[in-house]
Coordinates of C-alpha atoms and ligand atoms in Angstrom, one line a residue:
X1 CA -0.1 10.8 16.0
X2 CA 3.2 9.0 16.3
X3 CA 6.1 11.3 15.4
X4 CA 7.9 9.0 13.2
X5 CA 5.6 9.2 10.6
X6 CA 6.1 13.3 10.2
X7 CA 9.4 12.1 8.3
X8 CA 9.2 8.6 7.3
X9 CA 9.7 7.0 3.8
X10 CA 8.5 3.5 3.7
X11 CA 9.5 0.3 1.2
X12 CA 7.1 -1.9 0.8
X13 CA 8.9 -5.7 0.8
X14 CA 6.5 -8.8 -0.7
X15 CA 8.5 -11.3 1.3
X16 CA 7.8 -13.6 -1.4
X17 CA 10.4 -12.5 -4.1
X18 CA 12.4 -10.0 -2.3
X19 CA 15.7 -11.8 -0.9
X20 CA 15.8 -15.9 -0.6
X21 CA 18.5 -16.5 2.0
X22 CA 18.3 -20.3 2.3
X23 CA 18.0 -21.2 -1.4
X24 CA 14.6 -22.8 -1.6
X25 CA 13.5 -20.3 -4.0
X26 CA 11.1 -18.0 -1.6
X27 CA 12.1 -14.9 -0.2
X28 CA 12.5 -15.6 4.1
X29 CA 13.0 -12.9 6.7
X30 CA 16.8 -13.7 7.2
X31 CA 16.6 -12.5 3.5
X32 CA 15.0 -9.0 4.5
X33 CA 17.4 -8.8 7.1
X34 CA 20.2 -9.2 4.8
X35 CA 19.0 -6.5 3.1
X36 CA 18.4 -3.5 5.6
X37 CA 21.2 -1.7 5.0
X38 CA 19.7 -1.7 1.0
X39 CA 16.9 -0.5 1.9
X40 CA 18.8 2.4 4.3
X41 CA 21.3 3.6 1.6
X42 CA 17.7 4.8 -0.3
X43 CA 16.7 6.7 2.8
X44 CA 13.7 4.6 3.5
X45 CA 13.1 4.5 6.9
X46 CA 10.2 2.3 7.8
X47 CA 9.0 -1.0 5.8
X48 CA 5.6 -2.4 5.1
X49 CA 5.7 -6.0 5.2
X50 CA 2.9 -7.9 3.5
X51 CA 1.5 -10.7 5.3
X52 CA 4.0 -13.6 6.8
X53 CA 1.4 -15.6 8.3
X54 CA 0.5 -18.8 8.3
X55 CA -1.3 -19.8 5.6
X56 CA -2.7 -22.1 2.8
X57 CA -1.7 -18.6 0.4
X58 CA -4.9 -18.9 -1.4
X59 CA -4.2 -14.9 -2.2
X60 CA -0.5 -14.7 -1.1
X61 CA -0.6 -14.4 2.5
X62 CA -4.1 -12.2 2.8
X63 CA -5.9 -15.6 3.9
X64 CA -4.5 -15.9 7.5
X65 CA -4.9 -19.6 9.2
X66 CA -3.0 -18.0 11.9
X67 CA -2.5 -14.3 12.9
X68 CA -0.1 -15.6 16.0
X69 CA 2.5 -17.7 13.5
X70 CA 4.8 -17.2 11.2
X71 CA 4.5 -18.8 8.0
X72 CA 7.7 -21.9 8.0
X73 CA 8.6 -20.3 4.4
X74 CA 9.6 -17.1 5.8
X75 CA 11.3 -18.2 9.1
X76 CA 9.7 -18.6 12.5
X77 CA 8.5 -15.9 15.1
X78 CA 11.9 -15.3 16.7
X79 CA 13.1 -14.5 13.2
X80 CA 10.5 -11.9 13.0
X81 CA 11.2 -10.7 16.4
X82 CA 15.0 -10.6 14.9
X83 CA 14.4 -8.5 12.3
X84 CA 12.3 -5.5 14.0
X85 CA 15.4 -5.7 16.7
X86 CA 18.0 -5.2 13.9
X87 CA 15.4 -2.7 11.7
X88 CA 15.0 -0.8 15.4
X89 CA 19.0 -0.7 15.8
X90 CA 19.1 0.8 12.0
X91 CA 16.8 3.6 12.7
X92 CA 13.8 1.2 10.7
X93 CA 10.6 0.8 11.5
X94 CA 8.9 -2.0 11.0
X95 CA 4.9 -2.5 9.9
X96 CA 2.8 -5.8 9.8
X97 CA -0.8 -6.4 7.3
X98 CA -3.2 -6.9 9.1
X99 CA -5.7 -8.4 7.7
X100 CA -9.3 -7.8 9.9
X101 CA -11.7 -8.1 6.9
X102 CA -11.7 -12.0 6.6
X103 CA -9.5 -15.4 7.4
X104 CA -8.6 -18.1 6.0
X105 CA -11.1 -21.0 5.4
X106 CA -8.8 -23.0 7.2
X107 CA -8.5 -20.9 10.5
X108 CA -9.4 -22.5 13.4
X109 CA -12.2 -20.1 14.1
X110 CA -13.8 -21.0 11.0
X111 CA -13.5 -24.5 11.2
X112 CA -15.1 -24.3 14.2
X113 CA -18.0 -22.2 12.7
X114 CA -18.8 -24.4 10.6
X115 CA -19.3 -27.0 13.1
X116 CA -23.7 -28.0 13.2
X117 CA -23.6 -27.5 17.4
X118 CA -23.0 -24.3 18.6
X119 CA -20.0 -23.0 19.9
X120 CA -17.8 -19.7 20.8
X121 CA -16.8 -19.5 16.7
X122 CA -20.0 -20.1 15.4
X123 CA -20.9 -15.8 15.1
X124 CA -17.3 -15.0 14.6
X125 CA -17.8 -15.2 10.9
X126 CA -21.6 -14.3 8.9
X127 CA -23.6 -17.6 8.3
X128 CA -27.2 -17.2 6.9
X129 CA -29.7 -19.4 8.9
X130 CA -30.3 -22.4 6.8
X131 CA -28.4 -23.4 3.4
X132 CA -31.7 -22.5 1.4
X133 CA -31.4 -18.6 2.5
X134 CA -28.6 -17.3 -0.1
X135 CA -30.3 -13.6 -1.1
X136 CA -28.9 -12.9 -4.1
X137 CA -26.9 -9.8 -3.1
X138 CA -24.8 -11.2 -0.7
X139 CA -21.2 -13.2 -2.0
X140 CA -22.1 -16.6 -0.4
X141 CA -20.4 -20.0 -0.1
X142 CA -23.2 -22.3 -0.3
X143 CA -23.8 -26.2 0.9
X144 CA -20.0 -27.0 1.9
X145 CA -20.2 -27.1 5.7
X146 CA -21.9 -29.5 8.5
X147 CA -23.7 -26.0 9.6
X148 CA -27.2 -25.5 7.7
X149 CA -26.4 -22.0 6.6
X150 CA -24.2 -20.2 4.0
X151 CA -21.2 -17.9 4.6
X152 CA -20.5 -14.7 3.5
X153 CA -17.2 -14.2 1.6
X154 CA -15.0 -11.2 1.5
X155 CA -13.0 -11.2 -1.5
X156 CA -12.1 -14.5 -2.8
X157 CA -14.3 -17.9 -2.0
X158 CA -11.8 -19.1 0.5
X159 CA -11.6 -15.7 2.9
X160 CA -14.4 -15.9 5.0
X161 CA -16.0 -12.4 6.0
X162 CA -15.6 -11.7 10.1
X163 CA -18.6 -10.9 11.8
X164 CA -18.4 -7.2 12.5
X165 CA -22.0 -7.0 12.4
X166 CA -24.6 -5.2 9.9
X167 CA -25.4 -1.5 9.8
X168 CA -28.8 -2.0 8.4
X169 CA -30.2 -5.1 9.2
X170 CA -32.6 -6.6 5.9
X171 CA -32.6 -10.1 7.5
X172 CA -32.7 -10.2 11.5
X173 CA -32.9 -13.6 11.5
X174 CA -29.3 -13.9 10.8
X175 CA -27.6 -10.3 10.3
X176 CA -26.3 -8.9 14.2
X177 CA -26.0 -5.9 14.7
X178 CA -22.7 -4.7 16.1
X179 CA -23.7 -4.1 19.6
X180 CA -24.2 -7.8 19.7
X181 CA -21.3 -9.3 22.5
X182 CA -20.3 -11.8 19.8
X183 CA -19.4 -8.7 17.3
X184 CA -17.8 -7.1 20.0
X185 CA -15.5 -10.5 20.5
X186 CA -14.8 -10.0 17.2
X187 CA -13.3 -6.4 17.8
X188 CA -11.5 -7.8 20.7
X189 CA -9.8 -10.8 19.0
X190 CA -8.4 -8.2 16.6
X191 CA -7.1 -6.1 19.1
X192 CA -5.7 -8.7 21.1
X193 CA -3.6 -9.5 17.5
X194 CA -2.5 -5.9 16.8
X195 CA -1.5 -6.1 21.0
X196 CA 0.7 -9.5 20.6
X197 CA 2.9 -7.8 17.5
X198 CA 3.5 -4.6 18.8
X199 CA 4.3 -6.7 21.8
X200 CA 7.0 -8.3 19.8
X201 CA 7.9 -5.0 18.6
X202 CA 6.1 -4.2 15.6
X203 CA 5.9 -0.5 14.9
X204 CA 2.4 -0.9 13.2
X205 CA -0.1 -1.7 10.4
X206 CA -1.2 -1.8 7.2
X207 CA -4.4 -2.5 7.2
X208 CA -6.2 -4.3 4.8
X209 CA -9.7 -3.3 3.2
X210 CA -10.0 -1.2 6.4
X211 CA -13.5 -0.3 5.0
X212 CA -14.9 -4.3 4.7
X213 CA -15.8 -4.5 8.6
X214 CA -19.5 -3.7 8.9
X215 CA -22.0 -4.6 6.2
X216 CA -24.5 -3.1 4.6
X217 CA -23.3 -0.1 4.7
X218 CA -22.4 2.6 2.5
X219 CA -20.8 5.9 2.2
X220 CA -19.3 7.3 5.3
X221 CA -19.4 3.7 6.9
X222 CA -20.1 5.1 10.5
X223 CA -19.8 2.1 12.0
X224 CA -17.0 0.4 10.6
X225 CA -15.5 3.9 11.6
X226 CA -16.6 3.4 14.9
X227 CA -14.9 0.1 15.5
X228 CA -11.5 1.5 14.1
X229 CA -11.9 4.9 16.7
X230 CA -12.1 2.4 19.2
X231 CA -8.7 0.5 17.7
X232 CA -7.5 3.8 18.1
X233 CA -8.2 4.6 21.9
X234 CA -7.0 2.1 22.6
X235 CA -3.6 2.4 20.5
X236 CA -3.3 5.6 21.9
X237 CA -3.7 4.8 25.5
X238 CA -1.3 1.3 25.0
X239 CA 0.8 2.1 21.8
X240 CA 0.9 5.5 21.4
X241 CA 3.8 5.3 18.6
X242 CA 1.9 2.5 16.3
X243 CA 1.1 3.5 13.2
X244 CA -2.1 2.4 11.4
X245 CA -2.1 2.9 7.6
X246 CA -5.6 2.2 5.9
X247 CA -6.1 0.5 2.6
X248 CA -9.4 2.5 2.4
X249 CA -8.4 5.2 -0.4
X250 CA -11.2 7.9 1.2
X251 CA -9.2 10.3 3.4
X252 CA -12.1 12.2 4.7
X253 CA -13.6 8.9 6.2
X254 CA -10.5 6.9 7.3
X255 CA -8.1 9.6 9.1
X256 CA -12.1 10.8 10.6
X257 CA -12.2 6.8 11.7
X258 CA -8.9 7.4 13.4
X259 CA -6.4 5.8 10.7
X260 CA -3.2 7.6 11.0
X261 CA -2.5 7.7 6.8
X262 CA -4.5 6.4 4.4
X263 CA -2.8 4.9 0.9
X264 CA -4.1 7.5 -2.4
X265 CA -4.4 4.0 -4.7
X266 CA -5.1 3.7 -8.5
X267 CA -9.3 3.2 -8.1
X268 CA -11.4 3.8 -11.0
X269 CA -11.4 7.6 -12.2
X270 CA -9.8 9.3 -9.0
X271 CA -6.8 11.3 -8.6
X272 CA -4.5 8.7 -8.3
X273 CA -5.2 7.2 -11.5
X274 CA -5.8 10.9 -13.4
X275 CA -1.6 11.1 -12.5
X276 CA -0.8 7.6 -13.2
X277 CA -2.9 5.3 -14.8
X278 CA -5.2 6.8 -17.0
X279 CA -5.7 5.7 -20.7
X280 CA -8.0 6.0 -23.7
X281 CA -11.0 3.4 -23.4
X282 CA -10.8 3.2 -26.8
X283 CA -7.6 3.2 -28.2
X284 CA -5.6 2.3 -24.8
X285 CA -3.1 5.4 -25.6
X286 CA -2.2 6.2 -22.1
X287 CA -3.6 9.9 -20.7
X288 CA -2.2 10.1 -17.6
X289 CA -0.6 13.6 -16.2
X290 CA 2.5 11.9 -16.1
X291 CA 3.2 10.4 -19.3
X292 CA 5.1 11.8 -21.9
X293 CA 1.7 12.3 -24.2
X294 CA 1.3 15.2 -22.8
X295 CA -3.1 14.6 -22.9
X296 CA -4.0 14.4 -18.6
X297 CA -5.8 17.4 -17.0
X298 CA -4.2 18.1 -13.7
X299 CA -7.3 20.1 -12.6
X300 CA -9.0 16.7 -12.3
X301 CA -6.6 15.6 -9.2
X302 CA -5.4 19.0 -7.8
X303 CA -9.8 19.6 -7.0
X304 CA -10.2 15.9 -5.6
X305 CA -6.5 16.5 -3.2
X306 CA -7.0 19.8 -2.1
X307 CA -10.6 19.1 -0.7
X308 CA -8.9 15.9 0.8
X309 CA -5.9 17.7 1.9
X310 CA -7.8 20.5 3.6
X311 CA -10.6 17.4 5.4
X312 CA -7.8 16.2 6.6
X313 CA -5.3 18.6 7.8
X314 CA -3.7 18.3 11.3
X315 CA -5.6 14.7 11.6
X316 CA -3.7 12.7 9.4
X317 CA -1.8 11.8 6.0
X318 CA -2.5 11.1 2.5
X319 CA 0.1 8.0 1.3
X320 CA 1.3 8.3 -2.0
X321 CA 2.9 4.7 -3.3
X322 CA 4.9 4.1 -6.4
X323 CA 2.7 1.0 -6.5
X324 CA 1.9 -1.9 -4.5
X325 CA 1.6 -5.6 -4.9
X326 CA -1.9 -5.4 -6.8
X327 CA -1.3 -3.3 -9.9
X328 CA 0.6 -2.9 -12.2
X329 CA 3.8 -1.4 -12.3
X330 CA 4.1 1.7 -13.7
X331 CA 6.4 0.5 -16.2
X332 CA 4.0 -1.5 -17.7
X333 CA 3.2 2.3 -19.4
X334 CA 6.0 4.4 -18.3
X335 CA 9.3 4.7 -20.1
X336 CA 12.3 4.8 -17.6
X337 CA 12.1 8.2 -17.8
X338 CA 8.8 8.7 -17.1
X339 CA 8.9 6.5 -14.6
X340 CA 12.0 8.4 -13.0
X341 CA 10.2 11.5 -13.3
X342 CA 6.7 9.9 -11.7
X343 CA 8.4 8.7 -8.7
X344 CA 10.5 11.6 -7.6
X345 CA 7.0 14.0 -7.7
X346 CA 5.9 11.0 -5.5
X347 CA 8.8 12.2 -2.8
X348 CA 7.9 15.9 -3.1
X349 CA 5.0 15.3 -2.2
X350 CA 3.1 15.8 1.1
X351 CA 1.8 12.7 3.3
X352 CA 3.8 9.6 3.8
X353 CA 5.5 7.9 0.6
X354 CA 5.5 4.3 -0.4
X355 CA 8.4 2.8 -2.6
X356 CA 7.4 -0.5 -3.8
X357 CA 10.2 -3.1 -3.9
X358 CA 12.2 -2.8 -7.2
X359 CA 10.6 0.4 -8.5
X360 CA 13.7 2.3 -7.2
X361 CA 15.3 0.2 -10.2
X362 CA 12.3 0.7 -13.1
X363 CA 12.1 -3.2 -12.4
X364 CA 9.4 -4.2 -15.3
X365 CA 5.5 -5.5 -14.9
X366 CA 6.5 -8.7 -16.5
X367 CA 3.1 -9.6 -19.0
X368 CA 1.8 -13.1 -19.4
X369 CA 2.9 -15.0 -16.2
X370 CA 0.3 -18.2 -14.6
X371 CA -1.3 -16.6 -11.6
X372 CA 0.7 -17.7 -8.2
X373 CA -1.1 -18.0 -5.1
X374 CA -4.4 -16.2 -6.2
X375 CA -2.2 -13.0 -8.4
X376 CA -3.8 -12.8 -11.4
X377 CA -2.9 -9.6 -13.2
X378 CA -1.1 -8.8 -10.4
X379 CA 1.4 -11.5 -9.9
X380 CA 3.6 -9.7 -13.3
X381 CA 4.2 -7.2 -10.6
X382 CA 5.4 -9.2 -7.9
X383 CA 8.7 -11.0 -9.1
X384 CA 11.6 -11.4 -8.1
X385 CA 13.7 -8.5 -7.1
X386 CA 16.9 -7.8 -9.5
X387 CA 19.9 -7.3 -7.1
X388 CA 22.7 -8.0 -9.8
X389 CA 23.8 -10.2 -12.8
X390 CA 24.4 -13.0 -10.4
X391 CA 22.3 -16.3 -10.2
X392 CA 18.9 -15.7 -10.8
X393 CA 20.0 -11.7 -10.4
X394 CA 20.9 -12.6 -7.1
X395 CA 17.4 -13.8 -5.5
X396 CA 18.0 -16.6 -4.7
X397 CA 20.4 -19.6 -5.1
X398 CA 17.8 -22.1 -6.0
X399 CA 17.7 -23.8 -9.6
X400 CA 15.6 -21.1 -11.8
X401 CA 12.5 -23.7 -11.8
X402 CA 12.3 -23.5 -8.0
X403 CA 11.6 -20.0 -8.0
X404 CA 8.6 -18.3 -6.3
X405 CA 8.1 -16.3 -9.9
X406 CA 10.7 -16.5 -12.5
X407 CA 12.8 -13.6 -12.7
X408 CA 13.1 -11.0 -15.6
X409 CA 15.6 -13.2 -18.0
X410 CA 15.7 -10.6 -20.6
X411 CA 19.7 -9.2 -21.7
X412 CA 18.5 -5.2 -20.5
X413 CA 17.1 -6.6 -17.2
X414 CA 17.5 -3.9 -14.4
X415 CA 20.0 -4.3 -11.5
X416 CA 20.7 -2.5 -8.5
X417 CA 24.3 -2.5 -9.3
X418 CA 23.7 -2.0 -12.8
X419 CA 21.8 1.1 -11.1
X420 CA 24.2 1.8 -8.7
X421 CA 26.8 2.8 -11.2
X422 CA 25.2 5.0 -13.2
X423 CA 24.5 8.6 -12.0
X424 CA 21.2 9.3 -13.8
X425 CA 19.7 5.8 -12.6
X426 CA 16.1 5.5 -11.4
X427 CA 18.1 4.8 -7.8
X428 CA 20.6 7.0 -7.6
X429 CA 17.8 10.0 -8.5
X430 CA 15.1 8.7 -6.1
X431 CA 18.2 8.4 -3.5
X432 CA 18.8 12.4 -4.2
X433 CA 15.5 13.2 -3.7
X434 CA 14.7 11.4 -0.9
X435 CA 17.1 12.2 1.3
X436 CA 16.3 15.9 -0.2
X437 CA 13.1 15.5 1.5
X438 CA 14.4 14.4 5.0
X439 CA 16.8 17.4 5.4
X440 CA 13.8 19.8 4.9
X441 CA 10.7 19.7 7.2
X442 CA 9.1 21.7 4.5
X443 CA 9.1 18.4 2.2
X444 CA 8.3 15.6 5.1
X445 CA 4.7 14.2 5.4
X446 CA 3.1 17.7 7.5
X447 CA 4.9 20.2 5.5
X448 CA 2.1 22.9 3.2
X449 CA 1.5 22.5 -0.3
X450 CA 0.4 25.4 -2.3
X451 CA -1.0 25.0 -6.0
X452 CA 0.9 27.8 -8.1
X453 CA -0.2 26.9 -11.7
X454 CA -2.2 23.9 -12.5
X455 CA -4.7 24.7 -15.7
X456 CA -6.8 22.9 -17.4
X457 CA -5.3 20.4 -20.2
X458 CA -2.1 22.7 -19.6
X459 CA 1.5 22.1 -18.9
X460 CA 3.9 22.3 -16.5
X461 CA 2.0 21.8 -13.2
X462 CA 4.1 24.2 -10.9
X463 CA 3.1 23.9 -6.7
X464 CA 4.8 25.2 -3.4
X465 CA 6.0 23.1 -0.3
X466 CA 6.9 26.7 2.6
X467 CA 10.6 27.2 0.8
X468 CA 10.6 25.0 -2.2
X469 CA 8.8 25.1 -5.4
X470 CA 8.3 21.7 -7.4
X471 CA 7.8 22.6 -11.5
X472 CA 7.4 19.1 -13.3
X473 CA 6.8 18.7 -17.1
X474 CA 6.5 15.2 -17.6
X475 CA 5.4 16.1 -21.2
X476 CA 7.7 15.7 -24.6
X477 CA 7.5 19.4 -25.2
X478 CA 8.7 22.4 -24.1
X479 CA 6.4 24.2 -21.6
X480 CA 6.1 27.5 -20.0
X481 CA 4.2 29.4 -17.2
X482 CA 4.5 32.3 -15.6
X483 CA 7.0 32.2 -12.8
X484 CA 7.4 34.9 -10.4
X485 CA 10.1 33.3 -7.9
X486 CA 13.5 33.8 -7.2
X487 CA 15.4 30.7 -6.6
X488 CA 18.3 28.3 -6.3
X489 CA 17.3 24.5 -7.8
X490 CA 18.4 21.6 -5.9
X491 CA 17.8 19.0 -7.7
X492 CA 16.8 18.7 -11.2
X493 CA 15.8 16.0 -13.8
X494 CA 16.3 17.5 -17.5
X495 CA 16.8 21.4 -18.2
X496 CA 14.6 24.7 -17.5
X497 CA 15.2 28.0 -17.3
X498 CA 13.5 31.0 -15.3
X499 CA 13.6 34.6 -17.0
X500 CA 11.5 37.6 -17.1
X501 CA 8.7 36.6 -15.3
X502 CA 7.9 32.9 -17.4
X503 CA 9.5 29.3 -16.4
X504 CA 10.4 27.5 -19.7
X505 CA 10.9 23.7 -19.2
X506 CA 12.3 21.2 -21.8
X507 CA 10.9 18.4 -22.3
X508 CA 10.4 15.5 -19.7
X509 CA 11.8 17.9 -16.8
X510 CA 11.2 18.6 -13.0
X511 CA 13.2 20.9 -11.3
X512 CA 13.2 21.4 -7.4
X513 CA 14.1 24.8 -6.3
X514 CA 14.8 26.4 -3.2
X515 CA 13.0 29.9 -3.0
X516 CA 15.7 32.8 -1.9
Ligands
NOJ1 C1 -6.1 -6.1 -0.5 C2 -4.7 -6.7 -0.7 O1 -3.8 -5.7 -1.0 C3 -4.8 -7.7 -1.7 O2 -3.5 -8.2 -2.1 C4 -5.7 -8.9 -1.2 O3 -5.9 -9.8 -2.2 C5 -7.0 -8.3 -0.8 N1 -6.9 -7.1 -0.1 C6 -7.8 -9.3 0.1 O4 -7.2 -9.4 1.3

């Protein structure tokens, strides 16, 4: 387990929209550099950057042409190299995406697969046998290629699935198993990837749909497990610092598989999305734990984490993010304040934390943009960060209709020196807390948790971190539990009180207290 991670904080940077530094409207690296000592002065201490590949950004960057290049939008590979000097010198790591699941349709490997003779590409990705064998169950791209046969897609039509193999083969003439060498090559090419980068001086990865590799496979996915345990050896034998951070959202399986962390995201009906995300199918009235309606059950996460907690104890972590670049913010639901008060939980809590850019400002899920490179829904949440009232709020120098995404023009749009100036901001609070959390080991990623009062449909959720006890009522009334600690609080959003045995908290308050 590399020790970094025991303490570290990460931001997550879409280089898209984060920090323009030549004026062509599009975030660059010289732009993220420009910006470390930002992302410092919150405490972060360790980035995730998604993909800066080159690419044809089909879906943003996740459809690689090249895994060895730098995208010419964002700068070049001795710009990359740059930065992780600079982050290094800072006291910043530095993670890549990787992205094993699936390429590019323009890759070279793939456009060598698709080539009728045979060659070393032609298993690298899944092809059926002839163009007439599509079973019905598989996502294939049918009748486009020189090569009789169909190929299976991974998430959108243009990202190719790598061949990884098949855990239970239904059609041998054209499903490998993963023993099979040209699988294996596959394994190899990926590690010789992750190899080059940490070679540059990469600190790690974010792994992308860790859990895609292997197909037909369910459940516990022993063998895509299998292939990432043998990432891992060899990791720890050549990189023993490198961090690996799965997009899997299934603890039990991924930190088992060898994954260092794995990111808690907002999938249908888990834990994640009890605390965050959860409305009324029917009338849309958000139910989340968090929001101010006061209508989540706590219950519902605290039995889903502590099972994953305790399955994954002294193996690896459980990420929580703020969000990420495919849903929405939390804004989108969340007033400011419960935003504020969303977050900082976020910090308190165990594993290792994700601020996505421009929540540290309540930046906005702006509603009703075109999709950009493949976005959807999601590309309201990946706009252009708000540094000040400047020139398109400082992104970028380029006329507005150049811009990657248009930035938020409303009169009330966020800032981070409109932030920085007021004491109660979003930033200024998330600063407190974080660096809260990096002066006490009983906060950082490895440190206990303890459930003190978390009942059903009830409010305030209270829990324990060795010294500290977190109380949060996120709710718009007053709430009280029985309280038998003796304490000094350290940090506080809103008002409570602790007498005779019974915390009483106002509304929309958490409280952070040291136990004496
Ligand atoms: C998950 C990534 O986070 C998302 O942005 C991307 O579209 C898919 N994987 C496909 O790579």
């Amino acid at each position: 387990m590399p020790k970094w991670l025991k303490d570290a904080v990460f931001y997550e940077i879409y280089p898209q929209t984060f920090c323009d530094s030549n004026g062509d409207g599009i975030g660059d690296i010289k732009g993220i550099i420009s910006k470390l000592d930002y992302v410092k002065s919150l405490g972060c201490n360790a980035i995730w950057l998604n993909p800066l590949f080159d690419s044809p950004f089909m879906d943003a960057g996740y459809d690689v042409r090249n895994y060895y290049l730098v995208a010419e939008r964002y700068g070049t590979n001795e710009d990359l190299k740059n930065l992780f000097e600079i982050a290094h010198e800072k006291g910043i790591r530095i993670i890549l995406d990787l992205v094993p699941g699936h390429t590019s349709d323009q890759h070279e490997w793939f456009r060598k697969s698709q080539k009728a003779e045979k060659n070393e590409y032609s298993n690298r990705y899944t092809w059926t046998d002839s163009v007439w064998e599509a079973p019905p169950n598989y996502r294939l791209m049918c009748g486009i290629s020189e090569r009789d046969g169909n190929y299976l897609v991974n998430f959108f039509s243009s990202q190719p699935a790598l061949n990884y193999g098949f855990n239970e083969i239904t059609h041998p003439a054209w499903q490998l198993p993963t023993s099979h060498p040209d699988c294996k090559a596959t394994v190899e090419a990926l590690k010789d990837i992750m190899r080059f980068w940490l070679n540059v001086g990469c600190d790690g990865f974010r792994v992308d749909m860790a859990d895609s590799l292997v197909k037909n496979e369910d459940g516990e996915k022993p063998e895509t497990c299998k292939i990432w345990r043998n990432v891992r050896e060899m990791l720890d034998k050549e990189y023993s610092e490198a961090a690996i951070i799965s997009e899997w959202c299934n603890p039990k399986v991924s930190i088992g598989a060898g994954f260092h962390s794995d990111f808690y995201l907002d999938h249908d009906t888990n834990g994640y999305r009890i605390l965050f995300r959860d409305k009324d199918r029917n009338t849309g009235e958000c139910t989340a734990v968090f929001s101010k309606n006061g209508k989540g059950d706590i219950t519902k996460f605290v039995d889903e984490y502590l099972d994953d907690l305790k399955n994954t104890k002294d193996k690896g972590y459980i990420s929580f993010i703020t969000c990420n670049h495919d849903t929405p913010r939390m804004t989108r639901m969340f007033t400011p304040l419960e935003a504020k008060i969303a977050y900082s939980f976020i910090f308190l809590m165990p594993g290792v934390p994700f601020l996505y850019y421009g929540d540290e400002i309540g930046m906005k899920y702006m509603e009703g943009l075109k999709s950009k490179e493949g976005g959807y829904h999601r590309t309201g949440t990946r706009t252009p960060m708000q540094w000040n009232k400047g020139v398109n709020l400082g992104f970028s120098s380029a006329p507005s209709d150049m811009l990657y995404l248009p930035v938020d023009t409303s009169t009330d749009a966020v800032t981070v020196e409109g932030q920085l100036k007021d004491e109660n901001s979003i930033l200024n609070t998330l600063k407190k807390v974080i660096a809260i959390r990096h002066e006490n080991e009983d906060l950082q990623s490895d440190g206990d948790f303890e459930v003190v009062y978390a009942e059903k449909e009830k409010y305030p959720f209270i829990f324990k971190r060795g010294k500290f006890i977190i109380a949060v009522n996120p709710t718009s009334e007053k709430q009280t539990a029985p309280f038998a600690f003796e304490g000094e609080s350290v940090f506080t959003i809103g008002k409570s009180s602790a007498a005779n045995g019974i915390i009483e908290m106002q509304p929309q308050t958490l409280e952070l207290i040291e136990i004496k």
